[in-house]
Amino acid sequence: MDEIRLVMPDESYREQIWEYRARFMETKEDSGGCGSLLDCDTFEEWLSQTLAMSDPATCPEGFVPADCYLAVRNADNRLVGMIDMRHHIDHPVLGTWGGHIGYSVHPDERRKGYATRMLEMDLENARRLGISRVLVTCSEGNTASEKTILKNGGVYENSVPVEDRMVKRFWIEL
């Protein structure tokens, strides 16, 4: 796996972020770790919402503050994934099945170890926020995500029903 870094989204990644969105729209997959990327009509709308979420003073009511990071490959500055770090999970959805961290890897960049490294790096962000126990979840049957969580120290707690699926809950002690 090539080395990656986590960076805050900005205008310089506009084309890559919108291409990332298009790939998820094509595959009709959940783009976890991207905030409202699939719901926004423009890059500007998405970036504005993402930046507002990161500040407790501007985070919309009913949401919790969250930092969105782009996982960028060092060798070619290519966007390979996105990951969110929610500042807390004192929220009915996040505390039950959403968790502290959500992530996705570009469909063309999977099975290269990026998700494992992204989660490892985002756990450092959790430490900086003072979080000592992190909830990370995945849908039952999402073997790749489950392996990513386990490689980062996840301990299975239980599964909970969410709409038409079951979601597995894992805790990572920091």
GROMACS .gro file of N, CA and C in nm:
model
  522
    1MET      N    1   0.084  -0.118   0.000
    1MET     CA    2   0.000   0.000   0.000
    1MET      C    3   0.088   0.124   0.000
    2ASP      N    4   0.052   0.219  -0.082
    2ASP     CA    5   0.121   0.348  -0.082
    2ASP      C    6   0.082   0.426   0.043
    3GLU      N    7   0.171   0.510   0.089
    3GLU     CA    8   0.143   0.592   0.207
    3GLU      C    9   0.035   0.696   0.175
    4ILE      N   10  -0.045   0.725   0.275
    4ILE     CA   11  -0.151   0.825   0.262
    4ILE      C   12  -0.139   0.926   0.377
    5ARG      N   13  -0.212   1.034   0.362
    5ARG     CA   14  -0.225   1.133   0.468
    5ARG      C   15  -0.372   1.173   0.475
    6LEU      N   16  -0.414   1.220   0.591
    6LEU     CA   17  -0.550   1.272   0.607
    6LEU      C   18  -0.543   1.423   0.603
    7VAL      N   19  -0.625   1.483   0.517
    7VAL     CA   20  -0.629   1.629   0.504
    7VAL      C   21  -0.773   1.676   0.508
    8MET      N   22  -0.790   1.799   0.552
    8MET     CA   23  -0.923   1.860   0.551
    8MET      C   24  -0.959   1.893   0.406
    9PRO      N   25  -1.086   1.876   0.370
    9PRO     CA   26  -1.125   1.909   0.232
    9PRO      C   27  -1.117   2.058   0.205
   10ASP      N   28  -1.079   2.091   0.083
   10ASP     CA   29  -1.078   2.230   0.040
   10ASP      C   30  -1.094   2.235  -0.112
   11GLU      N   31  -1.094   2.355  -0.163
   11GLU     CA   32  -1.117   2.381  -0.305
   11GLU      C   33  -1.020   2.304  -0.395
   12SER      N   34  -0.899   2.280  -0.350
   12SER     CA   35  -0.799   2.215  -0.435
   12SER      C   36  -0.836   2.071  -0.469
   13TYR      N   37  -0.929   2.012  -0.394
   13TYR     CA   38  -0.971   1.874  -0.421
   13TYR      C   39  -1.110   1.867  -0.486
   14ARG      N   40  -1.160   1.980  -0.531
   14ARG     CA   41  -1.294   1.988  -0.589
   14ARG      C   42  -1.321   1.877  -0.693
   15GLU      N   43  -1.239   1.870  -0.795
   15GLU     CA   44  -1.263   1.773  -0.904
   15GLU      C   45  -1.258   1.630  -0.853
   16GLN      N   46  -1.161   1.599  -0.768
   16GLN     CA   47  -1.149   1.462  -0.718
   16GLN      C   48  -1.266   1.425  -0.628
   17ILE      N   49  -1.312   1.519  -0.545
   17ILE     CA   50  -1.426   1.491  -0.457
   17ILE      C   51  -1.551   1.468  -0.541
   18TRP      N   52  -1.569   1.548  -0.644
   18TRP     CA   53  -1.690   1.532  -0.726
   18TRP      C   54  -1.683   1.404  -0.811
   19GLU      N   55  -1.565   1.363  -0.850
   19GLU     CA   56  -1.548   1.235  -0.919
   19GLU      C   57  -1.576   1.120  -0.823
   20TYR      N   58  -1.530   1.134  -0.700
   20TYR     CA   59  -1.556   1.036  -0.594
   20TYR      C   60  -1.708   1.018  -0.576
   21ARG      N   61  -1.777   1.131  -0.568
   21ARG     CA   62  -1.923   1.129  -0.555
   21ARG      C   63  -1.987   1.057  -0.674
   22ALA      N   64  -1.941   1.087  -0.794
   22ALA     CA   65  -1.998   1.026  -0.914
   22ALA      C   66  -1.982   0.874  -0.911
   23ARG      N   67  -1.867   0.825  -0.866
   23ARG     CA   68  -1.845   0.680  -0.859
   23ARG      C   69  -1.942   0.615  -0.761
   24PHE      N   70  -1.969   0.680  -0.648
   24PHE     CA   71  -2.064   0.624  -0.552
   24PHE      C   72  -2.206   0.633  -0.605
   25MET      N   73  -2.236   0.735  -0.681
   25MET     CA   74  -2.369   0.745  -0.743
   25MET      C   75  -2.386   0.633  -0.846
   26GLU      N   76  -2.281   0.602  -0.921
   26GLU     CA   77  -2.285   0.494  -1.020
   26GLU      C   78  -2.306   0.359  -0.953
   27THR      N   79  -2.232   0.334  -0.846
   27THR     CA   80  -2.237   0.202  -0.781
   27THR      C   81  -2.356   0.188  -0.687
   28LYS      N   82  -2.423   0.300  -0.659
   28LYS     CA   83  -2.538   0.301  -0.568
   28LYS      C   84  -2.503   0.247  -0.429
   29GLU      N   85  -2.379   0.272  -0.388
   29GLU     CA   86  -2.332   0.229  -0.256
   29GLU      C   87  -2.342   0.343  -0.157
   30ASP      N   88  -2.344   0.306  -0.030
   30ASP     CA   89  -2.337   0.405   0.077
   30ASP      C   90  -2.197   0.464   0.076
   31SER      N   91  -2.188   0.593   0.089
   31SER     CA   92  -2.057   0.659   0.089
   31SER      C   93  -2.023   0.705   0.230
   32GLY      N   94  -2.027   0.614   0.326
   32GLY     CA   95  -1.996   0.647   0.465
   32GLY      C   96  -1.868   0.727   0.475
   33GLY      N   97  -1.864   0.818   0.571
   33GLY     CA   98  -1.746   0.900   0.589
   33GLY      C   99  -1.740   1.019   0.497
   34CYS      N  100  -1.852   1.050   0.434
   34CYS     CA  101  -1.854   1.163   0.340
   34CYS      C  102  -1.957   1.267   0.378
   35GLY      N  103  -2.014   1.256   0.496
   35GLY     CA  104  -2.118   1.351   0.533
   35GLY      C  105  -2.233   1.343   0.435
   36SER      N  106  -2.274   1.454   0.384
   36SER     CA  107  -2.390   1.462   0.295
   36SER      C  108  -2.350   1.465   0.148
   37LEU      N  109  -2.239   1.405   0.113
   37LEU     CA  110  -2.186   1.415  -0.023
   37LEU      C  111  -2.288   1.375  -0.130
   38LEU      N  112  -2.358   1.267  -0.110
   38LEU     CA  113  -2.452   1.221  -0.212
   38LEU      C  114  -2.580   1.305  -0.217
   39ASP      N  115  -2.606   1.379  -0.110
   39ASP     CA  116  -2.728   1.460  -0.105
   39ASP      C  117  -2.710   1.601  -0.158
   40CYS      N  118  -2.587   1.645  -0.171
   40CYS     CA  119  -2.560   1.783  -0.215
   40CYS      C  120  -2.555   1.791  -0.367
   41ASP      N  121  -2.603   1.902  -0.418
   41ASP     CA  122  -2.605   1.922  -0.564
   41ASP      C  123  -2.478   1.987  -0.617
   42THR      N  124  -2.405   2.054  -0.529
   42THR     CA  125  -2.283   2.121  -0.574
   42THR      C  126  -2.170   2.097  -0.475
   43PHE      N  127  -2.048   2.110  -0.523
   43PHE     CA  128  -1.932   2.099  -0.436
   43PHE      C  129  -1.937   2.206  -0.328
   44GLU      N  130  -1.974   2.328  -0.364
   44GLU     CA  131  -1.978   2.438  -0.269
   44GLU      C  132  -2.074   2.408  -0.154
   45GLU      N  133  -2.190   2.353  -0.188
   45GLU     CA  134  -2.288   2.317  -0.085
   45GLU      C  135  -2.229   2.213   0.011
   46TRP      N  136  -2.166   2.109  -0.046
   46TRP     CA  137  -2.107   2.004   0.037
   46TRP      C  138  -1.995   2.059   0.125
   47LEU      N  139  -1.904   2.137   0.067
   47LEU     CA  140  -1.793   2.190   0.145
   47LEU      C  141  -1.843   2.281   0.257
   48SER      N  142  -1.941   2.364   0.228
   48SER     CA  143  -1.997   2.453   0.329
   48SER      C  144  -2.057   2.373   0.444
   49GLN      N  145  -2.135   2.270   0.413
   49GLN     CA  146  -2.194   2.186   0.517
   49GLN      C  147  -2.088   2.113   0.597
   50THR      N  148  -1.986   2.062   0.528
   50THR     CA  149  -1.879   1.987   0.594
   50THR      C  150  -1.802   2.076   0.690
   51LEU      N  151  -1.770   2.197   0.649
   51LEU     CA  152  -1.697   2.289   0.735
   51LEU      C  153  -1.784   2.334   0.853
   52ALA      N  154  -1.913   2.353   0.830
   52ALA     CA  155  -2.003   2.391   0.939
   52ALA      C  156  -2.011   2.281   1.044
   53MET      N  157  -2.009   2.156   1.000
   53MET     CA  158  -2.017   2.043   1.093
   53MET      C  159  -1.897   2.036   1.186
   54SER      N  160  -1.782   2.084   1.143
   54SER     CA  161  -1.661   2.067   1.221
   54SER      C  162  -1.651   2.164   1.339
   55ASP      N  163  -1.734   2.265   1.342
   55ASP     CA  164  -1.729   2.364   1.448
   55ASP      C  165  -1.855   2.354   1.534
   56PRO      N  166  -1.841   2.328   1.664
   56PRO     CA  167  -1.960   2.318   1.750
   56PRO      C  168  -2.050   2.442   1.741
   57ALA      N  169  -1.993   2.559   1.714
   57ALA     CA  170  -2.072   2.682   1.706
   57ALA      C  171  -2.159   2.687   1.581
   58THR      N  172  -2.120   2.616   1.474
   58THR     CA  173  -2.196   2.621   1.349
   58THR      C  174  -2.257   2.487   1.311
   59CYS      N  175  -2.234   2.386   1.392
   59CYS     CA  176  -2.292   2.254   1.365
   59CYS      C  177  -2.444   2.265   1.372
   60PRO      N  178  -2.515   2.218   1.269
   60PRO     CA  179  -2.661   2.229   1.268
   60PRO      C  180  -2.726   2.156   1.385
   61GLU      N  181  -2.837   2.210   1.430
   61GLU     CA  182  -2.912   2.148   1.539
   61GLU      C  183  -2.953   2.006   1.500
   62GLY      N  184  -2.944   1.915   1.593
   62GLY     CA  185  -2.979   1.776   1.567
   62GLY      C  186  -2.862   1.691   1.521
   63PHE      N  187  -2.746   1.753   1.499
   63PHE     CA  188  -2.625   1.683   1.457
   63PHE      C  189  -2.519   1.700   1.565
   64VAL      N  190  -2.411   1.623   1.555
   64VAL     CA  191  -2.298   1.643   1.645
   64VAL      C  192  -2.180   1.691   1.561
   65PRO      N  193  -2.092   1.768   1.621
   65PRO     CA  194  -1.974   1.814   1.546
   65PRO      C  195  -1.894   1.695   1.494
   66ALA      N  196  -1.843   1.710   1.374
   66ALA     CA  197  -1.766   1.603   1.310
   66ALA      C  198  -1.664   1.663   1.215
   67ASP      N  199  -1.548   1.602   1.211
   67ASP     CA  200  -1.442   1.643   1.120
   67ASP      C  201  -1.435   1.543   1.006
   68CYS      N  202  -1.438   1.593   0.884
   68CYS     CA  203  -1.426   1.509   0.765
   68CYS      C  204  -1.284   1.523   0.712
   69TYR      N  205  -1.223   1.409   0.683
   69TYR     CA  206  -1.089   1.408   0.627
   69TYR      C  207  -1.087   1.335   0.494
   70LEU      N  208  -1.005   1.384   0.405
   70LEU     CA  209  -0.980   1.315   0.279
   70LEU      C  210  -0.855   1.230   0.301
   71ALA      N  211  -0.859   1.106   0.257
   71ALA     CA  212  -0.741   1.021   0.258
   71ALA      C  213  -0.677   1.038   0.120
   72VAL      N  214  -0.558   1.095   0.119
   72VAL     CA  215  -0.490   1.130  -0.005
   72VAL      C  216  -0.359   1.053  -0.015
   73ARG      N  217  -0.339   0.986  -0.128
   73ARG     CA  218  -0.216   0.911  -0.151
   73ARG      C  219  -0.101   1.009  -0.173
   74ASN      N  220   0.006   0.989  -0.100
   74ASN     CA  221   0.120   1.081  -0.108
   74ASN      C  222   0.185   1.082  -0.246
   75ALA      N  223   0.197   0.967  -0.308
   75ALA     CA  224   0.272   0.955  -0.433
   75ALA      C  225   0.216   1.042  -0.546
   76ASP      N  226   0.082   1.052  -0.554
   76ASP     CA  227   0.022   1.124  -0.666
   76ASP      C  228  -0.089   1.222  -0.626
   77ASN      N  229  -0.103   1.245  -0.495
   77ASN     CA  230  -0.203   1.337  -0.443
   77ASN      C  231  -0.345   1.296  -0.481
   78ARG      N  232  -0.369   1.167  -0.495
   78ARG     CA  233  -0.501   1.116  -0.535
   78ARG      C  234  -0.587   1.086  -0.414
   79LEU      N  235  -0.714   1.127  -0.421
   79LEU     CA  236  -0.813   1.098  -0.319
   79LEU      C  237  -0.849   0.950  -0.326
   80VAL      N  238  -0.822   0.877  -0.218
   80VAL     CA  239  -0.852   0.733  -0.216
   80VAL      C  240  -0.963   0.699  -0.119
   81GLY      N  241  -0.998   0.791  -0.029
   81GLY     CA  242  -1.104   0.763   0.067
   81GLY      C  243  -1.143   0.886   0.145
   82MET      N  244  -1.248   0.871   0.225
   82MET     CA  245  -1.294   0.977   0.314
   82MET      C  246  -1.329   0.914   0.448
   83ILE      N  247  -1.306   0.990   0.554
   83ILE     CA  248  -1.335   0.940   0.687
   83ILE      C  249  -1.382   1.055   0.776
   84ASP      N  250  -1.483   1.028   0.858
   84ASP     CA  251  -1.536   1.125   0.952
   84ASP      C  252  -1.496   1.088   1.094
   85MET      N  253  -1.475   1.189   1.177
   85MET     CA  254  -1.454   1.169   1.320
   85MET      C  255  -1.559   1.254   1.391
   86ARG      N  256  -1.657   1.186   1.448
   86ARG     CA  257  -1.762   1.257   1.523
   86ARG      C  258  -1.709   1.284   1.664
   87HIS      N  259  -1.725   1.404   1.710
   87HIS     CA  260  -1.665   1.446   1.836
   87HIS      C  261  -1.723   1.373   1.957
   88HIS      N  262  -1.845   1.326   1.945
   88HIS     CA  263  -1.908   1.245   2.050
   88HIS      C  264  -2.024   1.169   1.986
   89ILE      N  265  -2.080   1.077   2.060
   89ILE     CA  266  -2.193   1.000   2.007
   89ILE      C  267  -2.316   1.013   2.097
   90ASP      N  268  -2.328   1.128   2.162
   90ASP     CA  269  -2.443   1.158   2.244
   90ASP      C  270  -2.559   1.198   2.153
   91HIS      N  271  -2.608   1.099   2.081
   91HIS     CA  272  -2.710   1.119   1.979
   91HIS      C  273  -2.776   0.983   1.958
   92PRO      N  274  -2.909   0.978   1.943
   92PRO     CA  275  -2.976   0.847   1.934
   92PRO      C  276  -2.924   0.755   1.824
   93VAL      N  277  -2.897   0.808   1.706
   93VAL     CA  278  -2.849   0.726   1.595
   93VAL      C  279  -2.702   0.689   1.615
   94LEU      N  280  -2.619   0.788   1.644
   94LEU     CA  281  -2.475   0.762   1.657
   94LEU      C  282  -2.445   0.669   1.773
   95GLY      N  283  -2.513   0.686   1.884
   95GLY     CA  284  -2.489   0.602   2.001
   95GLY      C  285  -2.539   0.460   1.984
   96THR      N  286  -2.634   0.440   1.893
   96THR     CA  287  -2.690   0.307   1.870
   96THR      C  288  -2.618   0.234   1.758
   97TRP      N  289  -2.609   0.298   1.641
   97TRP     CA  290  -2.548   0.226   1.527
   97TRP      C  291  -2.460   0.311   1.437
   98GLY      N  292  -2.452   0.440   1.456
   98GLY     CA  293  -2.370   0.524   1.369
   98GLY      C  294  -2.224   0.529   1.409
   99GLY      N  295  -2.198   0.541   1.539
   99GLY     CA  296  -2.062   0.539   1.590
   99GLY      C  297  -1.987   0.670   1.575
  100HIS      N  298  -1.863   0.667   1.623
  100HIS     CA  299  -1.775   0.784   1.617
  100HIS      C  300  -1.716   0.806   1.478
  101ILE      N  301  -1.695   0.699   1.404
  101ILE     CA  302  -1.620   0.708   1.279
  101ILE      C  303  -1.699   0.641   1.166
  102GLY      N  304  -1.703   0.709   1.053
  102GLY     CA  305  -1.758   0.652   0.931
  102GLY      C  306  -1.656   0.672   0.821
  103TYR      N  307  -1.643   0.575   0.733
  103TYR     CA  308  -1.541   0.588   0.628
  103TYR      C  309  -1.585   0.516   0.502
  104SER      N  310  -1.521   0.554   0.393
  104SER     CA  311  -1.541   0.486   0.266
  104SER      C  312  -1.411   0.496   0.187
  105VAL      N  313  -1.394   0.400   0.097
  105VAL     CA  314  -1.278   0.398   0.009
  105VAL      C  315  -1.330   0.402  -0.134
  106HIS      N  316  -1.263   0.482  -0.217
  106HIS     CA  317  -1.300   0.493  -0.358
  106HIS      C  318  -1.311   0.352  -0.417
  107PRO      N  319  -1.419   0.324  -0.490
  107PRO     CA  320  -1.436   0.189  -0.547
  107PRO      C  321  -1.317   0.139  -0.629
  108ASP      N  322  -1.241   0.228  -0.690
  108ASP     CA  323  -1.125   0.186  -0.770
  108ASP      C  324  -1.000   0.164  -0.686
  109GLU      N  325  -1.006   0.193  -0.555
  109GLU     CA  326  -0.888   0.187  -0.469
  109GLU      C  327  -0.902   0.085  -0.356
  110ARG      N  328  -0.998  -0.001  -0.365
  110ARG     CA  329  -1.023  -0.097  -0.256
  110ARG      C  330  -0.925  -0.214  -0.259
  111ARG      N  331  -0.921  -0.281  -0.145
  111ARG     CA  332  -0.837  -0.401  -0.125
  111ARG      C  333  -0.688  -0.369  -0.135
  112LYS      N  334  -0.653  -0.248  -0.093
  112LYS     CA  335  -0.513  -0.207  -0.094
  112LYS      C  336  -0.465  -0.168   0.046
  113GLY      N  337  -0.551  -0.185   0.147
  113GLY     CA  338  -0.513  -0.153   0.284
  113GLY      C  339  -0.542  -0.010   0.326
  114TYR      N  340  -0.604   0.069   0.239
  114TYR     CA  341  -0.629   0.209   0.273
  114TYR      C  342  -0.725   0.226   0.390
  115ALA      N  343  -0.832   0.148   0.394
  115ALA     CA  344  -0.930   0.164   0.502
  115ALA      C  345  -0.866   0.137   0.638
  116THR      N  346  -0.784   0.034   0.646
  116THR     CA  347  -0.717   0.002   0.772
  116THR      C  348  -0.629   0.117   0.817
  117ARG      N  349  -0.553   0.173   0.725
  117ARG     CA  350  -0.464   0.284   0.759
  117ARG      C  351  -0.544   0.409   0.792
  118MET      N  352  -0.652   0.436   0.719
  118MET     CA  353  -0.737   0.552   0.746
  118MET      C  354  -0.793   0.546   0.888
  119LEU      N  355  -0.845   0.429   0.924
  119LEU     CA  356  -0.902   0.413   1.058
  119LEU      C  357  -0.794   0.431   1.163
  120GLU      N  358  -0.679   0.372   1.141
  120GLU     CA  359  -0.568   0.387   1.236
  120GLU      C  360  -0.534   0.535   1.256
  121MET      N  361  -0.528   0.609   1.148
  121MET     CA  362  -0.495   0.752   1.156
  121MET      C  363  -0.606   0.832   1.223
  122ASP      N  364  -0.732   0.796   1.197
  122ASP     CA  365  -0.842   0.870   1.257
  122ASP      C  366  -0.853   0.840   1.407
  123LEU      N  367  -0.807   0.725   1.449
  123LEU     CA  368  -0.805   0.696   1.592
  123LEU      C  369  -0.712   0.793   1.665
  124GLU      N  370  -0.607   0.838   1.597
  124GLU     CA  371  -0.520   0.941   1.655
  124GLU      C  372  -0.597   1.071   1.671
  125ASN      N  373  -0.685   1.102   1.576
  125ASN     CA  374  -0.769   1.221   1.589
  125ASN      C  375  -0.862   1.207   1.709
  126ALA      N  376  -0.913   1.087   1.732
  126ALA     CA  377  -1.000   1.063   1.848
  126ALA      C  378  -0.922   1.089   1.977
  127ARG      N  379  -0.799   1.040   1.983
  127ARG     CA  380  -0.715   1.064   2.102
  127ARG      C  381  -0.698   1.214   2.126
  128ARG      N  382  -0.673   1.288   2.020
  128ARG     CA  383  -0.654   1.433   2.034
  128ARG      C  384  -0.781   1.502   2.085
  129LEU      N  385  -0.897   1.444   2.052
  129LEU     CA  386  -1.024   1.499   2.100
  129LEU      C  387  -1.055   1.454   2.243
  130GLY      N  388  -0.971   1.366   2.298
  130GLY     CA  389  -0.993   1.318   2.434
  130GLY      C  390  -1.087   1.199   2.443
  131ILE      N  391  -1.115   1.136   2.330
  131ILE     CA  392  -1.203   1.018   2.330
  131ILE      C  393  -1.118   0.897   2.365
  132SER      N  394  -1.163   0.819   2.462
  132SER     CA  395  -1.084   0.704   2.506
  132SER      C  396  -1.145   0.571   2.461
  133ARG      N  397  -1.268   0.575   2.417
  133ARG     CA  398  -1.336   0.453   2.373
  133ARG      C  399  -1.418   0.490   2.249
  134VAL      N  400  -1.387   0.425   2.137
  134VAL     CA  401  -1.445   0.463   2.009
  134VAL      C  402  -1.540   0.353   1.959
  135LEU      N  403  -1.661   0.393   1.921
  135LEU     CA  404  -1.757   0.301   1.862
  135LEU      C  405  -1.745   0.308   1.710
  136VAL      N  406  -1.720   0.193   1.648
  136VAL     CA  407  -1.715   0.183   1.501
  136VAL      C  408  -1.810   0.070   1.462
  137THR      N  409  -1.889   0.092   1.359
  137THR     CA  410  -1.989  -0.006   1.320
  137THR      C  411  -1.977  -0.042   1.172
  138CYS      N  412  -2.037  -0.154   1.137
  138CYS     CA  413  -2.048  -0.192   0.995
  138CYS      C  414  -2.169  -0.284   0.979
  139SER      N  415  -2.220  -0.289   0.861
  139SER     CA  416  -2.331  -0.378   0.832
  139SER      C  417  -2.285  -0.523   0.838
  140GLU      N  418  -2.371  -0.610   0.890
  140GLU     CA  419  -2.339  -0.753   0.886
  140GLU      C  420  -2.321  -0.790   0.740
  141GLY      N  421  -2.220  -0.870   0.713
  141GLY     CA  422  -2.191  -0.910   0.576
  141GLY      C  423  -2.087  -0.822   0.509
  142ASN      N  424  -2.052  -0.709   0.570
  142ASN     CA  425  -1.947  -0.623   0.515
  142ASN      C  426  -1.814  -0.672   0.573
  143THR      N  427  -1.766  -0.780   0.517
  143THR     CA  428  -1.646  -0.847   0.568
  143THR      C  429  -1.525  -0.756   0.563
  144ALA      N  430  -1.509  -0.679   0.457
  144ALA     CA  431  -1.393  -0.591   0.444
  144ALA      C  432  -1.389  -0.489   0.558
  145SER      N  433  -1.504  -0.427   0.586
  145SER     CA  434  -1.509  -0.327   0.692
  145SER      C  435  -1.487  -0.393   0.829
  146GLU      N  436  -1.545  -0.508   0.848
  146GLU     CA  437  -1.526  -0.579   0.975
  146GLU      C  438  -1.379  -0.612   0.997
  147LYS      N  439  -1.310  -0.658   0.895
  147LYS     CA  440  -1.167  -0.687   0.908
  147LYS      C  441  -1.087  -0.561   0.940
  148THR      N  442  -1.125  -0.449   0.878
  148THR     CA  443  -1.059  -0.322   0.904
  148THR      C  444  -1.072  -0.284   1.051
  149ILE      N  445  -1.192  -0.299   1.104
  149ILE     CA  446  -1.218  -0.264   1.245
  149ILE      C  447  -1.140  -0.358   1.337
  150LEU      N  448  -1.143  -0.486   1.309
  150LEU     CA  449  -1.072  -0.583   1.393
  150LEU      C  450  -0.921  -0.559   1.391
  151LYS      N  451  -0.865  -0.525   1.275
  151LYS     CA  452  -0.721  -0.498   1.265
  151LYS      C  453  -0.681  -0.377   1.349
  152ASN      N  454  -0.775  -0.290   1.378
  152ASN     CA  455  -0.748  -0.170   1.457
  152ASN      C  456  -0.790  -0.188   1.603
  153GLY      N  457  -0.809  -0.312   1.645
  153GLY     CA  458  -0.838  -0.340   1.785
  153GLY      C  459  -0.984  -0.344   1.822
  154GLY      N  460  -1.073  -0.345   1.725
  154GLY     CA  461  -1.216  -0.349   1.754
  154GLY      C  462  -1.257  -0.477   1.825
  155VAL      N  463  -1.341  -0.461   1.925
  155VAL     CA  464  -1.396  -0.575   1.999
  155VAL      C  465  -1.546  -0.574   1.977
  156TYR      N  466  -1.598  -0.684   1.923
  156TYR     CA  467  -1.741  -0.695   1.892
  156TYR      C  468  -1.822  -0.690   2.021
  157GLU      N  469  -1.926  -0.605   2.020
  157GLU     CA  470  -2.017  -0.598   2.135
  157GLU      C  471  -2.148  -0.668   2.105
  158ASN      N  472  -2.216  -0.625   1.998
  158ASN     CA  473  -2.344  -0.684   1.962
  158ASN      C  474  -2.386  -0.635   1.824
  159SER      N  475  -2.499  -0.684   1.777
  159SER     CA  476  -2.558  -0.638   1.652
  159SER      C  477  -2.694  -0.579   1.683
  160VAL      N  478  -2.730  -0.475   1.609
  160VAL     CA  479  -2.860  -0.410   1.629
  160VAL      C  480  -2.932  -0.400   1.495
  161PRO      N  481  -3.066  -0.411   1.499
  161PRO     CA  482  -3.142  -0.397   1.375
  161PRO      C  483  -3.154  -0.250   1.334
  162VAL      N  484  -3.131  -0.224   1.205
  162VAL     CA  485  -3.146  -0.090   1.149
  162VAL      C  486  -3.219  -0.107   1.017
  163GLU      N  487  -3.343  -0.061   1.014
  163GLU     CA  488  -3.428  -0.076   0.897
  163GLU      C  489  -3.429  -0.222   0.852
  164ASP      N  490  -3.376  -0.253   0.734
  164ASP     CA  491  -3.383  -0.389   0.680
  164ASP      C  492  -3.252  -0.466   0.693
  165ARG      N  493  -3.164  -0.425   0.785
  165ARG     CA  494  -3.035  -0.491   0.798
  165ARG      C  495  -2.994  -0.495   0.945
  166MET      N  496  -2.887  -0.567   0.970
  166MET     CA  497  -2.828  -0.572   1.103
  166MET      C  498  -2.694  -0.500   1.097
  167VAL      N  499  -2.665  -0.425   1.203
  167VAL     CA  500  -2.540  -0.351   1.212
  167VAL      C  501  -2.460  -0.403   1.331
  168LYS      N  502  -2.332  -0.434   1.304
  168LYS     CA  503  -2.243  -0.483   1.409
  168LYS      C  504  -2.174  -0.365   1.476
  169ARG      N  505  -2.167  -0.371   1.609
  169ARG     CA  506  -2.104  -0.266   1.689
  169ARG      C  507  -1.973  -0.317   1.747
  170PHE      N  508  -1.866  -0.237   1.730
  170PHE     CA  509  -1.733  -0.271   1.782
  170PHE      C  510  -1.681  -0.153   1.862
  171TRP      N  511  -1.613  -0.181   1.972
  171TRP     CA  512  -1.548  -0.078   2.052
  171TRP      C  513  -1.397  -0.091   2.040
  172ILE      N  514  -1.332   0.022   2.027
  172ILE     CA  515  -1.186   0.027   2.024
  172ILE      C  516  -1.141   0.112   2.143
  173GLU      N  517  -1.065   0.050   2.233
  173GLU     CA  518  -1.011   0.122   2.349
  173GLU      C  519  -0.883   0.193   2.307
  174LEU      N  520  -0.871   0.320   2.341
  174LEU     CA  521  -0.752   0.397   2.305
  174LEU      C  522  -0.662   0.415   2.426
   0.00000   0.00000   0.00000
